[in-house]
Coordinates of C-alpha atoms in Angstrom, one line a residue:
X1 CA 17.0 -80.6 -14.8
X2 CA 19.6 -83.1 -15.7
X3 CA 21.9 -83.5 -18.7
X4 CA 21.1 -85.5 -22.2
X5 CA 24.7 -86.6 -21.7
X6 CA 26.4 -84.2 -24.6
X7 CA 29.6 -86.1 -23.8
X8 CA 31.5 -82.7 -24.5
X9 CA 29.7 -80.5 -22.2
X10 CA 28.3 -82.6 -19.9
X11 CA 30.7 -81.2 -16.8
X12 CA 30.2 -77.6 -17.9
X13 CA 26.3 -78.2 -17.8
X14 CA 26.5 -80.0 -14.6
X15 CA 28.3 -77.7 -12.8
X16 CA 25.7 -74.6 -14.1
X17 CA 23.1 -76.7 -13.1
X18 CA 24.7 -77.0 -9.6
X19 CA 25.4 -73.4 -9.8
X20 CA 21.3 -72.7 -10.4
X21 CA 20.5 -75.1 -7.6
X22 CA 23.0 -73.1 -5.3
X23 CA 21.1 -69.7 -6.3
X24 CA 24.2 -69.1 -8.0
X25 CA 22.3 -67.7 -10.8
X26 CA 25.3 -65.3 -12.0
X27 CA 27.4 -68.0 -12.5
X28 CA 24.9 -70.7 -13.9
X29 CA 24.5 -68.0 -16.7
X30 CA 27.8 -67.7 -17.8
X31 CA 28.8 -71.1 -17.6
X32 CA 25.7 -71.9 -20.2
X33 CA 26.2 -68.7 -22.2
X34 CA 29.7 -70.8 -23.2
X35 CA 28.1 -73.9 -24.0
X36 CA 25.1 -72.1 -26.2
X37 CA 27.9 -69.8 -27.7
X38 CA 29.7 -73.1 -28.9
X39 CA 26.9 -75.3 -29.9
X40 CA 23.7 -73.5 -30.7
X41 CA 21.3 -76.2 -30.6
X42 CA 22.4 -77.0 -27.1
X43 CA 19.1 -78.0 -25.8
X44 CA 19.5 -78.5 -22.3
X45 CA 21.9 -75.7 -22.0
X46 CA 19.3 -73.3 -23.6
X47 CA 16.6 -74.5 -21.7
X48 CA 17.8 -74.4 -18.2
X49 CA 19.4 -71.0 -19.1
X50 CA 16.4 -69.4 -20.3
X51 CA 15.2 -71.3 -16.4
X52 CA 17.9 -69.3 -15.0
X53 CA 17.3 -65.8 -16.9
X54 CA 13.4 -66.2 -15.6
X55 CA 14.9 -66.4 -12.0
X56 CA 17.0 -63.3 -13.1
X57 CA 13.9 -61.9 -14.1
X58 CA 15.4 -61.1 -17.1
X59 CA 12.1 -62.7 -18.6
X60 CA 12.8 -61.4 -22.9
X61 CA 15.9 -63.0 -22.6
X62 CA 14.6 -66.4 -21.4
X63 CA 12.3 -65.9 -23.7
X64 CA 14.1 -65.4 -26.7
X65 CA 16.2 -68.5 -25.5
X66 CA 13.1 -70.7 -24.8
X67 CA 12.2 -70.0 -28.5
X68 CA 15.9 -71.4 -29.5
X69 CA 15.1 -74.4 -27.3
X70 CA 11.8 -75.3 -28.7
X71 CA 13.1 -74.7 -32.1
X72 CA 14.8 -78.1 -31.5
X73 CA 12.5 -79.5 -29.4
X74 CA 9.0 -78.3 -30.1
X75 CA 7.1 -80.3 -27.9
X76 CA 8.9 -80.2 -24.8
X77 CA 6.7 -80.0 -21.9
X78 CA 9.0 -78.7 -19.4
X79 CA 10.5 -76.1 -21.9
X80 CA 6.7 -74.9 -22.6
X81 CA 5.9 -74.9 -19.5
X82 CA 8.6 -72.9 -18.3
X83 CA 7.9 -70.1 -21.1
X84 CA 4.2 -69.6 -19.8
X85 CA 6.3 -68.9 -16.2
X86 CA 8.3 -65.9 -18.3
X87 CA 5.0 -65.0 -20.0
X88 CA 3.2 -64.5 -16.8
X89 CA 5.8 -62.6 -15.3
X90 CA 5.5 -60.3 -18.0
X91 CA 1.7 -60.4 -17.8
X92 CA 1.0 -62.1 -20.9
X93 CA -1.1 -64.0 -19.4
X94 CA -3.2 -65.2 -23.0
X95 CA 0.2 -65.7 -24.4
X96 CA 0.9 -68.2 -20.9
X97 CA -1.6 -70.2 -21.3
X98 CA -0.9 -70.9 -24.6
X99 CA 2.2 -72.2 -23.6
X100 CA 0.6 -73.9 -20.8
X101 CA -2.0 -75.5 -23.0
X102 CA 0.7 -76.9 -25.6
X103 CA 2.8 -78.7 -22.5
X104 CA -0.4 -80.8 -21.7
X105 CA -1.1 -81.3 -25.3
X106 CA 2.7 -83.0 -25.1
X107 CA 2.0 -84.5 -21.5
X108 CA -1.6 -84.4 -20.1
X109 CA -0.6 -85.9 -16.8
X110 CA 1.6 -82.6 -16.5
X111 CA 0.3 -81.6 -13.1
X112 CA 2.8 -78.8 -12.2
X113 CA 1.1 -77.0 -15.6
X114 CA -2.2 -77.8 -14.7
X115 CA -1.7 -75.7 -11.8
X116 CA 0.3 -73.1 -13.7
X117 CA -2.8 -72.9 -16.0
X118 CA -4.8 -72.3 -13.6
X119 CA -3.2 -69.2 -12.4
X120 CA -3.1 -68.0 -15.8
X121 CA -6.3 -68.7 -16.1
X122 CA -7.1 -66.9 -12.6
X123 CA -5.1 -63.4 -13.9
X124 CA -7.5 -63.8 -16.8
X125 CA -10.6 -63.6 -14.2
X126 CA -11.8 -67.0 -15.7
X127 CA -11.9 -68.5 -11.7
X128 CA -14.3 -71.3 -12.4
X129 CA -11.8 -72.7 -15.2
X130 CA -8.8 -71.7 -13.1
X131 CA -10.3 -73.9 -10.2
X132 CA -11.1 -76.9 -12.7
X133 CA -7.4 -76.7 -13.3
X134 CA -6.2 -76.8 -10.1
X135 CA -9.1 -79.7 -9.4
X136 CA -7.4 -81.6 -12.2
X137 CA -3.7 -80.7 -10.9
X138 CA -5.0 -81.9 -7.2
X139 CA -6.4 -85.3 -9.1
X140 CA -3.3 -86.2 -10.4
X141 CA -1.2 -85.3 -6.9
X142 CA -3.0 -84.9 -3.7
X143 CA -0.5 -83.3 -1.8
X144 CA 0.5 -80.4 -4.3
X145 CA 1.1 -77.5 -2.2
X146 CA 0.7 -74.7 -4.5
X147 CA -2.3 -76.3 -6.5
X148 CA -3.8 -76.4 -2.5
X149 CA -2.7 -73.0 -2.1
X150 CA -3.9 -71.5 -5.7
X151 CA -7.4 -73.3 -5.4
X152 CA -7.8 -71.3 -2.0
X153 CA -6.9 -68.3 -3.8
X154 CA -9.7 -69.0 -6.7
X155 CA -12.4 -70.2 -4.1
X156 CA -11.5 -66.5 -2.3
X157 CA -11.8 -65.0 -5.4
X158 CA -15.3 -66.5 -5.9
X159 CA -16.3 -65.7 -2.5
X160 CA -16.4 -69.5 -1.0
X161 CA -14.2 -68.5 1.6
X162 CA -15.3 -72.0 3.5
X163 CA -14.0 -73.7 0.7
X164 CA -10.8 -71.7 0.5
X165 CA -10.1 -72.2 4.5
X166 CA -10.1 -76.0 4.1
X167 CA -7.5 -75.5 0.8
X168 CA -5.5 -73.1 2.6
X169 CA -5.8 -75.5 5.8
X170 CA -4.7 -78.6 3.8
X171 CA -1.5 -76.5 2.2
X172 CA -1.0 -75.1 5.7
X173 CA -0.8 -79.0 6.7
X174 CA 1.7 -80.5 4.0
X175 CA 3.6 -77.2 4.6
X176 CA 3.6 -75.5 7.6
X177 CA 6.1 -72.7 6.4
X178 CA 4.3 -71.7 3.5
X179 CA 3.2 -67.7 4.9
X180 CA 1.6 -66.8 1.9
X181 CA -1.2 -69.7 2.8
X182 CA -1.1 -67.9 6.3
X183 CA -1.8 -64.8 5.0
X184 CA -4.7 -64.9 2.4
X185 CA -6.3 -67.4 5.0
X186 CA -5.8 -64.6 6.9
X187 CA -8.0 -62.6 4.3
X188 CA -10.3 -65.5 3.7
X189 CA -11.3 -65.3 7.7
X190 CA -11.2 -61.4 7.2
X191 CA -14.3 -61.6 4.6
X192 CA -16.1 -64.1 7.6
X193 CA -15.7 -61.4 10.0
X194 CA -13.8 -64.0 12.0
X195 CA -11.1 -61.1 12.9
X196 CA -9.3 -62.3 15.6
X197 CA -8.1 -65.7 13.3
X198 CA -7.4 -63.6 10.9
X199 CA -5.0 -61.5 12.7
X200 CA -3.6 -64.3 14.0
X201 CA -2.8 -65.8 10.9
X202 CA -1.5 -62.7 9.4
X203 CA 0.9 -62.8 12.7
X204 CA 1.7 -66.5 12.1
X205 CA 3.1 -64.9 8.6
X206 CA 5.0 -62.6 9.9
X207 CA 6.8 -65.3 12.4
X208 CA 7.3 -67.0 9.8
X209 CA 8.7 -64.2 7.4
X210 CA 9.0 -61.1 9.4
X211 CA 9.6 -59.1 6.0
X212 CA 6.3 -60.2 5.0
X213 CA 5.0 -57.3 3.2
X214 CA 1.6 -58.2 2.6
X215 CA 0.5 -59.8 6.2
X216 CA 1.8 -56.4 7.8
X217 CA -0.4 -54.2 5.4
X218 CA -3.4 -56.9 5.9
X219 CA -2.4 -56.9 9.6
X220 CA -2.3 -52.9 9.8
X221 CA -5.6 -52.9 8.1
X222 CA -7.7 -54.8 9.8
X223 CA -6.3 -53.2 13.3
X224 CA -7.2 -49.9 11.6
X225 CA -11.1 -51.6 10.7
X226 CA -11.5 -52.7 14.6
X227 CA -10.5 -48.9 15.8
X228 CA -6.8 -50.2 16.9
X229 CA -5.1 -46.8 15.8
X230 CA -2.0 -47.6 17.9
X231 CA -0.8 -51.0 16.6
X232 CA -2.6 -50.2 13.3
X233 CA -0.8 -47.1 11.8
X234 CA 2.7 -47.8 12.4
X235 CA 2.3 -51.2 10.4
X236 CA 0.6 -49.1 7.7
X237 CA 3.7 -47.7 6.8
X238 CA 4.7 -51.4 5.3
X239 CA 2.3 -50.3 2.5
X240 CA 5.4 -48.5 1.4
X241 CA 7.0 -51.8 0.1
X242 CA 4.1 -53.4 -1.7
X243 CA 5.0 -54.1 -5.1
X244 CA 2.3 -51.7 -6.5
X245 CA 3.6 -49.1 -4.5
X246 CA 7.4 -49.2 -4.7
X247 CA 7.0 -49.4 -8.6
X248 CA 5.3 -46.0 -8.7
X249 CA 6.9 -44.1 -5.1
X250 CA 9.5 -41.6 -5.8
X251 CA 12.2 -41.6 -3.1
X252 CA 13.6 -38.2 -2.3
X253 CA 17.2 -37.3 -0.2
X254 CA 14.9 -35.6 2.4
X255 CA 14.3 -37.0 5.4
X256 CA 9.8 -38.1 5.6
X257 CA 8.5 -36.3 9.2
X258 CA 7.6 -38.5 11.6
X259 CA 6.1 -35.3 14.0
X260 CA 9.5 -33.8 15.1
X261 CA 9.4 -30.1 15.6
X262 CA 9.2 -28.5 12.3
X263 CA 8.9 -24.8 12.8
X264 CA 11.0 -23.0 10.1
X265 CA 10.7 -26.3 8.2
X266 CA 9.7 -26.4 4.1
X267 CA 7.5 -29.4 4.3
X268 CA 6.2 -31.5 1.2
X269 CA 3.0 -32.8 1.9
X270 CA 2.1 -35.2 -1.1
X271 CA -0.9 -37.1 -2.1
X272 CA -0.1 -40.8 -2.6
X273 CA -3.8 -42.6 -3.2
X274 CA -6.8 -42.1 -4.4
X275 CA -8.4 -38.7 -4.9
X276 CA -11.0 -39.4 -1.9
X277 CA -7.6 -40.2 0.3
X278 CA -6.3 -37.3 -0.4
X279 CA -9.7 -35.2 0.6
X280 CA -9.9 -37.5 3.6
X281 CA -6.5 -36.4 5.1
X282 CA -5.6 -33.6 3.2
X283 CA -7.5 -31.6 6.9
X284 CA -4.1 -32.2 8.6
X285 CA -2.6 -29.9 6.4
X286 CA -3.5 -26.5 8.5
X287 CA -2.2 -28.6 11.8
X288 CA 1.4 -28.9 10.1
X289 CA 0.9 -25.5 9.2
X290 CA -0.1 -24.5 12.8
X291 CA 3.1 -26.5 14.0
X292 CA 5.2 -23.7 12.2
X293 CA 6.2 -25.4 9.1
X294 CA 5.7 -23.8 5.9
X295 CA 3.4 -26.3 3.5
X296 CA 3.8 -27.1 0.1
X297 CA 1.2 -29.4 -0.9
X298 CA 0.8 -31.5 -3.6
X299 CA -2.1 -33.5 -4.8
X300 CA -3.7 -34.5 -8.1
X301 CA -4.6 -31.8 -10.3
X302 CA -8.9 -31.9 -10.3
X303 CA -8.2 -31.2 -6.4
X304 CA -5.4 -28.3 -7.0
X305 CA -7.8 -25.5 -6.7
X306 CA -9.9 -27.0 -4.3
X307 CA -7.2 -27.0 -1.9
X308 CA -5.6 -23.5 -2.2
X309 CA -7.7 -22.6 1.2
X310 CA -6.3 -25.4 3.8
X311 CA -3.3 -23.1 4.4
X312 CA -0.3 -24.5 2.7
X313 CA 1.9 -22.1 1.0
X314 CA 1.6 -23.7 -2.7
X315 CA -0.6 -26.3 -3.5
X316 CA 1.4 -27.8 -6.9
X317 CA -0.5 -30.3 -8.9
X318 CA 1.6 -33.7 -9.3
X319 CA 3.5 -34.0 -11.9
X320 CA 4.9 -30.5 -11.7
X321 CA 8.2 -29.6 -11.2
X322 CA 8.8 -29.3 -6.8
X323 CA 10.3 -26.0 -5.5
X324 CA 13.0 -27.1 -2.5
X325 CA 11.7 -28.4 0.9
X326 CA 13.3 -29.9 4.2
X327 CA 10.8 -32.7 4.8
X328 CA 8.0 -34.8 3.4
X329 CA 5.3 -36.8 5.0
X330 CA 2.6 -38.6 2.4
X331 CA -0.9 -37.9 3.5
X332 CA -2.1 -41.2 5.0
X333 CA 1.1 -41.4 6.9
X334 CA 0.2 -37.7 8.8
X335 CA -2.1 -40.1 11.2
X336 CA 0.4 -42.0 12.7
X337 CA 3.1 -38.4 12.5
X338 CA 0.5 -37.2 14.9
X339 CA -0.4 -40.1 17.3
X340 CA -4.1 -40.1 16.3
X341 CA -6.4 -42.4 18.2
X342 CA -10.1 -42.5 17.5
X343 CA -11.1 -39.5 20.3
X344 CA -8.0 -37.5 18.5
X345 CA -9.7 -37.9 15.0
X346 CA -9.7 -33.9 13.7
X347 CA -13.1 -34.2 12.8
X348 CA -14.3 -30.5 12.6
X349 CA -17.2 -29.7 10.5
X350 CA -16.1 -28.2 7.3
X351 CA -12.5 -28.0 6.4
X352 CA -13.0 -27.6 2.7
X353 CA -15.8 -25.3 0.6
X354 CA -16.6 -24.5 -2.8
X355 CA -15.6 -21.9 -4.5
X356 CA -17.8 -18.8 -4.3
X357 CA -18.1 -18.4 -8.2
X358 CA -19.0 -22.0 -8.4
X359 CA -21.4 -21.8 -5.8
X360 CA -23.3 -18.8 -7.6
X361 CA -23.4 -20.4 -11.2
X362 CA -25.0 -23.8 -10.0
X363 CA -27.2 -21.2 -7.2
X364 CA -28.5 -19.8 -10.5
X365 CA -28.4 -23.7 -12.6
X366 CA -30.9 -25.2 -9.9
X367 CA -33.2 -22.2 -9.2
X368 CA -35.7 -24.0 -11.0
X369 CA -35.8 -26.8 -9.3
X370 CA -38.3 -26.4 -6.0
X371 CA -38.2 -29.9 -4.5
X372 CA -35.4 -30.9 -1.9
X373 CA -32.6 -32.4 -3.8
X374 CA -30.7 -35.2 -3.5
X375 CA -27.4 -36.1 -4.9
X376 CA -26.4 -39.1 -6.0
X377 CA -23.3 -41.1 -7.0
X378 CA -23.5 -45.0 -7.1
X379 CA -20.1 -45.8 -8.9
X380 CA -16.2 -45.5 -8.5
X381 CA -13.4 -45.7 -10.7
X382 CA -13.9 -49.5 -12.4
X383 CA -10.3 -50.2 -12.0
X384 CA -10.4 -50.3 -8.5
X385 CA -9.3 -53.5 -6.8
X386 CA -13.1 -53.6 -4.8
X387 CA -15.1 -51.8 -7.9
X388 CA -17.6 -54.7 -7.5
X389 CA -17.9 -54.5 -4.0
X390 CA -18.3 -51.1 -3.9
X391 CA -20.4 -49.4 -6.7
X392 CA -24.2 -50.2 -7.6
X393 CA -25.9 -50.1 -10.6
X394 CA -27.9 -46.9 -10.6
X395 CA -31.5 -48.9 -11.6
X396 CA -31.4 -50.3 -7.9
X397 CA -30.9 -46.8 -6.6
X398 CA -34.1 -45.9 -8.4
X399 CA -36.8 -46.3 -5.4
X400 CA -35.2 -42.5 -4.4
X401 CA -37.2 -41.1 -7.5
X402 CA -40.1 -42.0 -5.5
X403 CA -39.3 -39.8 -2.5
X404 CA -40.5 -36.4 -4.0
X405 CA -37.1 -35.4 -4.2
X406 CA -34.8 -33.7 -7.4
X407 CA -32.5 -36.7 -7.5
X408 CA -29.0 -35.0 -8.9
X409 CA -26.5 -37.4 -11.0
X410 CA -22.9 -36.7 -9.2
X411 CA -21.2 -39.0 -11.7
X412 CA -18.8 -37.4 -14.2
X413 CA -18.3 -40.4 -16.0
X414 CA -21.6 -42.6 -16.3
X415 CA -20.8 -47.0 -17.4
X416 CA -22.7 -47.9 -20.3
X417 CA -25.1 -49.9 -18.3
X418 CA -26.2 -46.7 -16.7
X419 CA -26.3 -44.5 -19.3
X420 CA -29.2 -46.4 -20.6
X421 CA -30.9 -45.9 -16.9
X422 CA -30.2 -42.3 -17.2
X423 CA -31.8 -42.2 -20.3
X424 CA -34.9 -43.8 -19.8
X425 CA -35.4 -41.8 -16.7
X426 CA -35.3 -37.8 -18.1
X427 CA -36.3 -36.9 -14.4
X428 CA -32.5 -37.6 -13.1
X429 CA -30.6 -34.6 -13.8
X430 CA -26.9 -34.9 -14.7
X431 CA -24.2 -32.2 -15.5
X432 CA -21.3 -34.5 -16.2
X433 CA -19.9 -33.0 -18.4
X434 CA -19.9 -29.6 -16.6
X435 CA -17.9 -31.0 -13.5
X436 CA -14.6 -30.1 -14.9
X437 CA -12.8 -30.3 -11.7
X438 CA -13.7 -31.1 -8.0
X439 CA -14.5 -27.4 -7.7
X440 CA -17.2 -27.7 -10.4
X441 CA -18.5 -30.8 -8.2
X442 CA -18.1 -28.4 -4.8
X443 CA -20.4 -25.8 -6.3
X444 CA -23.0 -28.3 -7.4
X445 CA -22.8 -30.2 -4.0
X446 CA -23.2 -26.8 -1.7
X447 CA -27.0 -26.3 -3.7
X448 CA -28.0 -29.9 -2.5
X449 CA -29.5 -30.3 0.4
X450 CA -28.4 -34.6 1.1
X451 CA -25.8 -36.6 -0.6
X452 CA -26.4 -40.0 -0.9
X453 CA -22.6 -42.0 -2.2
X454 CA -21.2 -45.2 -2.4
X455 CA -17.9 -45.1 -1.0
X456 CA -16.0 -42.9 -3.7
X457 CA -14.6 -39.4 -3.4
X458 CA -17.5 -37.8 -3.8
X459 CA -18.3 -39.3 0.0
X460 CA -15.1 -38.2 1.2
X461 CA -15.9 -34.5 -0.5
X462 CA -19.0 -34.4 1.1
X463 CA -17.9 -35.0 4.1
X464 CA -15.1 -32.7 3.8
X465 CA -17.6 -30.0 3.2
X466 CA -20.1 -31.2 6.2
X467 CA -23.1 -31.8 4.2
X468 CA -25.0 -34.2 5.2
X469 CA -23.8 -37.4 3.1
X470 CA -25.5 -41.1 3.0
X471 CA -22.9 -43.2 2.6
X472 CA -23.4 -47.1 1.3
X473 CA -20.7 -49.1 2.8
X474 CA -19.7 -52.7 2.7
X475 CA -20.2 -55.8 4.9
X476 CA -16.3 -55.7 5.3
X477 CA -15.4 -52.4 4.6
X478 CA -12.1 -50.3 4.1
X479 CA -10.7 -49.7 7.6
X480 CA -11.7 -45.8 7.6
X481 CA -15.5 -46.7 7.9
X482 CA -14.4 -48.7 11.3
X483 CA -17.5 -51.5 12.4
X484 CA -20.3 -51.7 14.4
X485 CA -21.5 -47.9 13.8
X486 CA -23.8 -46.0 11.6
X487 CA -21.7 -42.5 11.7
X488 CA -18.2 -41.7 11.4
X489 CA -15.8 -40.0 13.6
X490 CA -14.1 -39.0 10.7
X491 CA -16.9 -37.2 9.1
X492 CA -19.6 -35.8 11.8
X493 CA -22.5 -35.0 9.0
X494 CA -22.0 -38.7 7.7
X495 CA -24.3 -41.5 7.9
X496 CA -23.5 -44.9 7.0
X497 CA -25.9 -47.9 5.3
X498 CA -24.2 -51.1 5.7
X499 CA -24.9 -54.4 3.7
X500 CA -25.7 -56.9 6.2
X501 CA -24.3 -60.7 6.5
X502 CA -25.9 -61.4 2.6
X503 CA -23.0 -58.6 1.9
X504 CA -26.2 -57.9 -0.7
X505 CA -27.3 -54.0 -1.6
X506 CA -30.9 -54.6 -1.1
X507 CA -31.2 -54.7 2.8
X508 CA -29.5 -51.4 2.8
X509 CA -31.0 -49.6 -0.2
X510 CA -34.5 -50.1 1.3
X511 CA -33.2 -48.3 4.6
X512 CA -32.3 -45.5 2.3
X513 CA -35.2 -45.0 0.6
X514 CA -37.0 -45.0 3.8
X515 CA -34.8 -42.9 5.6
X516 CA -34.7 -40.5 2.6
X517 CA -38.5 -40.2 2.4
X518 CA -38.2 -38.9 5.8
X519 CA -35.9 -36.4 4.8
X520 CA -37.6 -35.1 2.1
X521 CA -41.1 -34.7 4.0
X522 CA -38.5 -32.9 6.8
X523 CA -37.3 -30.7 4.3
X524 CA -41.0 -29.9 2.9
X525 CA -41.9 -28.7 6.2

């Protein structure tokens, strides 16, 4: 950024520019506010300002002063290029690339918007165009460290984590420093399996920035996947910090438990995740309660009911208004408040169990049916980070119809895809919209006699209620389904299929459907 030489405010630009440079933002600001507030069509002045106001992140104020700028300069290819940086801080991604697009129109040798494209392009899930950007960026200048470091994070995305490594490796090369290429070439050698490089590289992050948010959640993660409890959990408490988190974490005067005494103690015990989390650890609840603390628990309101019988003194629904407690401890942070190693997982077999109404009505909904059943749920919620990972389409789950079994739809909410599966197969009951609430779904699941899941809720409430439950699990799974191990210590009536190295369904359906025909002839005699 340097001046066009307005002879009367060339000092007074300079010096904000030195300001900006100085990550004196503050004063850059004020000293170009004057010139603008002076001479409107300033355009250096309203350019680097709006450059400053996106570092403020006060991104619809640069915005509004990038549209000033380009009022007098429309086809300035910094300027435009610069307003797709406040568009995709604001997540307007479409509205970015735009911007992007115009800048190469006005200079298509701009490499630094090439890249910039690209990870607009990449926010937009179009990965093979984002990577053609960065491809172009990297033609025009080899030794572009973010183009380097955004082509790994495409080539991840597609799942050529080979090709990613070398990226990340060449950034890594140019820039030694640059922890974020640590880090997600930490996660690229995660997805090989290659675990010890990956922890090393999400510890080469943390040397290298030891607030490094992400590398110590990756890091706690993995330790957590490989059965590392001790190392693993306190690190999981940097999940606290991730951007995600901290924008939707309420912070309360009361101290969080870390396993002090707390008899005579009001405790909050609070849900934080997703619903199967909080099934998953919600069966540390009577232990706080044991300890002499009185509970209040609160969780997500399909699981309030479900829940009145784990001991707590009120189970509130989130949301709600809190009475007055002492401490707090989130669920998935109750692990680490009680030192829990693999041997100390509190595994017993049933700590939850449907409602006796609800077991009655769906007693006297499946009378009729005479075969063994079988539940089934083969999708999660779609907006989760791993949806595609994680959920199948229910036509490759259809070789279980052929096991002489009931086959019982455990999906409240059925994709369009499957809906049309559903309704060419008439054979596949499904109560959907009867499952009003996880008790609904615990009455329905205490008539089946095996639960077959992919790793959703429904798993975790099966397990929960210590039926056995056939749970599909991926090649690199969350860290709660450990490695190397077809059952969990977290769930004793559990039984896990795992993709193999095609990290493909098919391998692991066909065990399934084989193991499920046993069953069902078991069940016959």
């Amino acid at each position: 950024m340097t001046s066009r030489n307005f002879d009367k405010f060339a000092p007074a630009f300079n010096r904000a520019v030195s300001a900006y440079h100085a990550g004196k933002f503050d004063d850059a600001e004020q000293i170009l506010q004057q010139i603008v507030a002076v001479q409107a069509d300033h355009f250096d002045a309203l350019h680097v300002l709006a450059v400053v106001q996106t570092a403020q992140r006060k991104n619809e104020l640069a915005l509004a002063n990038y549209g000033r700028a380009l009022a007098v300069q429309p086809n300035h290819a910094d300027a435009l290029s610069n307003r797709g940086n406040a568009l995709m801080a604001l997540d307007r991604f479409d509205a970015a690339l735009a911007s992007y697009d115009r800048a190469l129109v006005a200079r298509p040798d701009f490499a630094e918007a090439l890249c910039n494209r690209g990870h607009a392009l990449e926010k937009l899930g179009r990965l093979d165009e984002a990577l053609t950007s960065y491809n172009r960026a990297l033609a025009l200048q080899a030794d572009f460290v973010e183009a380097l470091y955004n082509r790994g994070n495409a080539l991840k995305a597609l799942k050529r984590y080979d090709e990613a490594l070398a990226s990340y490796g060449r950034a890594i090369a140019l820039r030694p420093g640059h922890a974020d290429a640590h880090n997600n070439r930490g996660q690229a050698l995660r997805e090989l399996m290659r675990y010890e490089e990956a922890l090393a590289c999400y510890d080469r992050a943390i040397a290298l920035q030891p607030q490094h948010v992400m590398a110590h959640c990756n890091a706690a993660a993995l330790r957590l996947l490989l059965g590392d409890f001790g190392r693993g959990l306190p690190d999981y408490e940097w999940r606290w910090l991730k951007q995600s988190v901290l924008t939707a974490n309420r912070l309360f005067r009361q101290p969080v438990w870390r396993g002090e005494p707390a008899a005579g103690k009001t405790i909050l015990l609070r849900s934080e995740q997703g619903l199967g989390d909080t099934i998953q650890f919600c069966r540390y609840v009577p232990l706080v309660a044991a300890a002499g603390a009185r509970v209040i628990l609160e969780v997500q309101e399909p699981l309030r009911a479900l829940m009145s019988g784990l001991g707590a003194a009120q189970v509130i629904a989130k949301g709600n208004r809190l009475p007055d407690f002492d401490i707090h401890c989130p669920l998935l942070s109750l692990p680490l408040a009680f030192g829990t190693r693999l041997e100390t997982i509190p595994s017993t077999q049933a700590y939850l169990a449907a409602p006796a109404r609800q077991a009655m009505e769906w007693q006297a909904r499946l009378a009729a049916t005479r075969r063994p059943r079988i539940g089934l749920a083969w999708s999660g919620r779609p907006e989760h980070e791993r949806d595609r990972e994680r959920s199948i389409g229910l036509r490759a789950l259809l070789p279980l119809l052929e096991t002489g079994a009931t086959i019982v739809s455990l999906q409240k909410e059925v994709r369009a895809e499957d809906a049309a599966v559903l309704k060419e197969h008439g054979d596949i009951l499904r109560f959907g919209e009867a499952l009003a609430d996880f008790s609904d779904t615990t009455g329905l699941m205490s008539q089946l006699d095996l639960i077959v899941a992919v790793d959703t809720s429904v798993a975790h409430l099966a397990g929960a209620l210590a039926k056995p439950v056939w749970i599909l699990v991926t090649h690199v799974p969350d860290w709660r389904w450990l490695l190397g191990r077809d059952y969990s210590p977290w769930y004793p009536t559990a039984r896990l299929f795992r993709q193999d190295s095609t990290c493909t369904w098919d391998g692991a359906i066909a065990r399934v459907h084989a193991a499920a025909r046993k069953f069902v002839a078991g069940e016959r005699r």
